[in-house]
Amino acid sequence: MNPHILILGAPGAGKGTQSDNIVEEFGVEHVTTGDALRANKEMDISHLGLEYDTPGEYMDRGELVPDEVVNEIVETALDEADGYVLDGYPRNLDQAETLSEMTDLDAVLYLDVDEDVLVERLTGRRVCEECGATYHVEFSPPEEEGVCDACGGDLYQREDDTEETARERIRVYEENTAPVVEFYDDRGSLVSIDGDQTPDEVWEDVKDAIEANADA
């Protein structure tokens, strides 16, 4: 089984955790927009007639990479993968429609998580100033509060993990991606997963959904 899976969900929904599970269980590739862009920074995109001739030129200048470029890079990554879980794309309705022309999906999984739960997950993260190890005050706390188990460094909360920033990230996600969720729901391909459950319980539902749809 080499399923083609799309996983959707807000920041903090657990897409990374469940994508790792899917990769391990089904032997597929985890395709993310960020990784695909970094792996193809020098791709020749001169034929698109845009301002720059490679994705890297946009990235090096801190500019948003145009949709046309992202679409081409994602299509290349999917074509090269023997089964995949796609994470972080599509981010808008135009990309969703483009994706439907690129590939056939076996399942579209939506990790549905209450906003307050998302905020709790995002704001509870702590990072070591010295080695970069990550913890969570509730789900994976260090043995000693505020101190890294690995190196003894001080733990801190990143600026983008504050409640105000977390709620803004969720708002932006919902604004842009709600039409994407609706797009797949209207097509009858969306499988909504209760993401408020424990990671293990979510995984059982994710695995069941993939097996049911990939065999269909």
XYZ file of C-alpha atoms in Angstrom:
216
model
C 0.000 0.000 0.000
C 1.434 3.378 -1.101
C -1.371 5.750 -0.145
C -1.660 9.382 -1.228
C -2.679 11.265 1.911
C -3.405 14.937 2.549
C -3.442 16.032 6.188
C -5.084 19.310 7.234
C -5.280 21.025 10.605
C -4.534 24.279 12.409
C -1.195 25.046 14.093
C -0.979 22.778 17.140
C -3.403 20.194 15.749
C -0.729 17.483 15.651
C -0.120 17.189 11.903
C 3.611 16.637 12.384
C 3.140 13.876 14.950
C 0.553 12.041 12.863
C 2.530 12.519 9.642
C 5.516 10.846 11.330
C 3.245 7.942 12.314
C 1.952 7.623 8.751
C 5.501 7.596 7.345
C 6.562 4.872 9.786
C 3.470 2.721 9.343
C 2.967 2.939 5.573
C 6.495 3.661 4.324
C 5.501 6.811 2.436
C 7.281 10.167 2.200
C 6.386 13.192 4.325
C 6.090 16.051 1.841
C 5.963 19.536 3.374
C 6.025 22.818 1.500
C 8.989 24.105 3.510
C 11.116 21.003 2.961
C 10.222 20.882 -0.736
C 11.177 24.536 -1.181
C 14.490 24.105 0.638
C 15.303 20.984 -1.414
C 14.590 22.821 -4.682
C 16.033 26.274 -3.997
C 18.019 26.187 -7.221
C 15.249 24.818 -9.454
C 15.092 26.674 -12.789
C 11.758 28.498 -12.893
C 12.701 30.967 -15.639
C 9.966 29.521 -17.882
C 7.336 30.933 -15.511
C 8.325 34.486 -16.454
C 8.467 35.730 -12.858
C 10.734 38.261 -11.157
C 13.380 35.673 -10.194
C 14.669 32.526 -11.904
C 14.961 30.292 -8.807
C 12.867 29.812 -5.645
C 15.981 30.501 -3.569
C 16.095 34.106 -4.741
C 12.684 34.748 -3.178
C 13.648 32.879 0.005
C 17.007 34.641 0.411
C 15.264 38.007 0.211
C 12.617 36.966 2.722
C 9.883 37.343 0.105
C 6.795 35.169 -0.231
C 7.326 32.486 -2.863
C 4.559 32.861 -5.510
C 1.878 30.184 -5.755
C 3.002 29.207 -9.268
C 6.431 28.289 -7.892
C 5.087 26.442 -4.864
C 2.695 24.497 -7.101
C 5.505 23.381 -9.412
C 7.755 22.329 -6.534
C 4.982 20.377 -4.795
C 4.095 18.614 -8.058
C 7.746 17.613 -8.525
C 7.946 16.269 -4.948
C 4.731 14.261 -5.338
C 5.792 12.837 -8.710
C 9.051 11.596 -7.159
C 7.376 10.067 -4.076
C 6.229 6.456 -3.909
C 3.246 7.285 -1.734
C 3.130 10.372 0.462
C 1.514 12.350 3.258
C 1.241 15.979 2.160
C 1.384 18.535 4.990
C 1.212 22.335 4.703
C -0.318 22.467 1.210
C -2.821 23.482 -0.100
C -3.146 26.709 1.916
C -5.881 28.269 -0.213
C -8.653 27.340 -2.616
C -6.603 28.003 -5.769
C -3.915 25.595 -4.545
C -6.575 22.987 -3.679
C -7.931 23.146 -7.221
C -4.398 22.928 -8.642
C -3.637 19.897 -6.449
C -6.716 18.094 -7.792
C -5.187 18.397 -11.288
C -1.762 17.158 -10.104
C -2.609 13.950 -8.309
C -5.311 11.620 -6.994
C -5.726 11.555 -3.223
C -6.776 8.411 -1.353
C -7.786 10.300 1.784
C -8.020 13.868 3.058
C -7.669 13.901 6.835
C -8.753 16.924 8.878
C -7.544 17.052 12.486
C -10.372 18.965 14.135
C -9.245 20.536 17.430
C -11.009 23.043 19.686
C -9.335 26.483 19.624
C -8.693 26.566 23.371
C -6.946 23.191 23.138
C -4.807 24.495 20.268
C -3.839 27.565 22.309
C -2.951 25.383 25.305
C -0.712 23.209 23.124
C 0.994 26.150 21.421
C 1.551 28.310 24.507
C 2.862 25.435 26.622
C 5.948 24.887 24.493
C 9.316 25.707 26.033
C 12.689 25.715 24.261
C 16.219 25.373 25.684
C 18.357 28.476 25.115
C 21.494 26.322 24.859
C 20.687 23.203 22.820
C 17.260 23.917 21.324
C 15.531 20.911 22.945
C 11.760 21.399 23.179
C 9.403 20.609 26.048
C 5.771 21.199 26.942
C 4.740 22.313 30.401
C 1.876 19.785 30.472
C 2.552 17.048 27.912
C 6.338 16.635 28.120
C 7.698 18.706 31.018
C 11.376 18.701 32.056
C 12.327 16.946 35.276
C 13.083 20.316 36.870
C 10.852 23.241 35.952
C 12.574 25.719 33.634
C 15.729 23.594 33.244
C 16.682 21.451 30.226
C 17.084 17.735 30.993
C 19.678 17.367 28.229
C 22.132 20.146 29.008
C 20.918 22.077 32.054
C 20.221 25.216 30.009
C 17.408 27.649 30.774
C 14.046 27.090 29.073
C 12.123 29.973 27.569
C 8.866 30.647 25.723
C 9.338 31.813 22.141
C 7.640 35.048 21.117
C 5.424 33.230 18.626
C 4.204 30.866 21.364
C 2.392 33.551 23.397
C -1.410 33.338 23.614
C -1.940 36.486 21.532
C 0.306 35.217 18.740
C -1.139 31.694 18.932
C -4.709 32.959 18.537
C -3.658 35.168 15.597
C -1.942 32.203 13.892
C -5.119 30.146 14.326
C -7.301 33.012 13.033
C -5.153 33.415 9.895
C -5.179 29.644 9.334
C -8.971 29.446 9.635
C -9.469 32.429 7.343
C -7.305 30.947 4.592
C -7.891 27.230 5.005
C -11.573 26.967 5.958
C -12.498 27.140 2.233
C -10.007 24.316 1.570
C -11.671 22.102 4.194
C -15.070 22.953 2.698
C -13.741 22.162 -0.812
C -12.872 18.580 0.169
C -15.986 18.185 2.319
C -18.185 19.134 -0.648
C -16.380 16.500 -2.740
C -17.083 13.841 -0.108
C -13.391 13.051 0.407
C -12.875 14.712 3.805
C -12.412 12.497 6.863
C -12.759 14.542 10.050
C -10.693 13.232 12.963
C -11.323 14.261 16.581
C -7.974 15.874 17.334
C -8.883 16.645 20.962
C -8.085 13.023 21.816
C -4.690 11.769 22.988
C -2.076 11.352 20.215
C -2.432 7.554 20.404
C -6.228 7.743 20.063
C -5.915 10.165 17.156
C -3.448 7.802 15.496
C -5.864 4.875 15.718
C -8.520 6.943 13.920
C -5.993 8.199 11.345
C -4.743 4.676 10.621
C -8.294 3.299 10.305
C -9.254 6.117 7.920
C -6.241 5.541 5.674
C -6.728 1.785 5.553
C -10.443 2.161 4.787
C -9.951 4.741 2.023
C -6.755 3.443 0.431
C -8.335 0.010 -0.010
C -11.590 1.436 -1.308
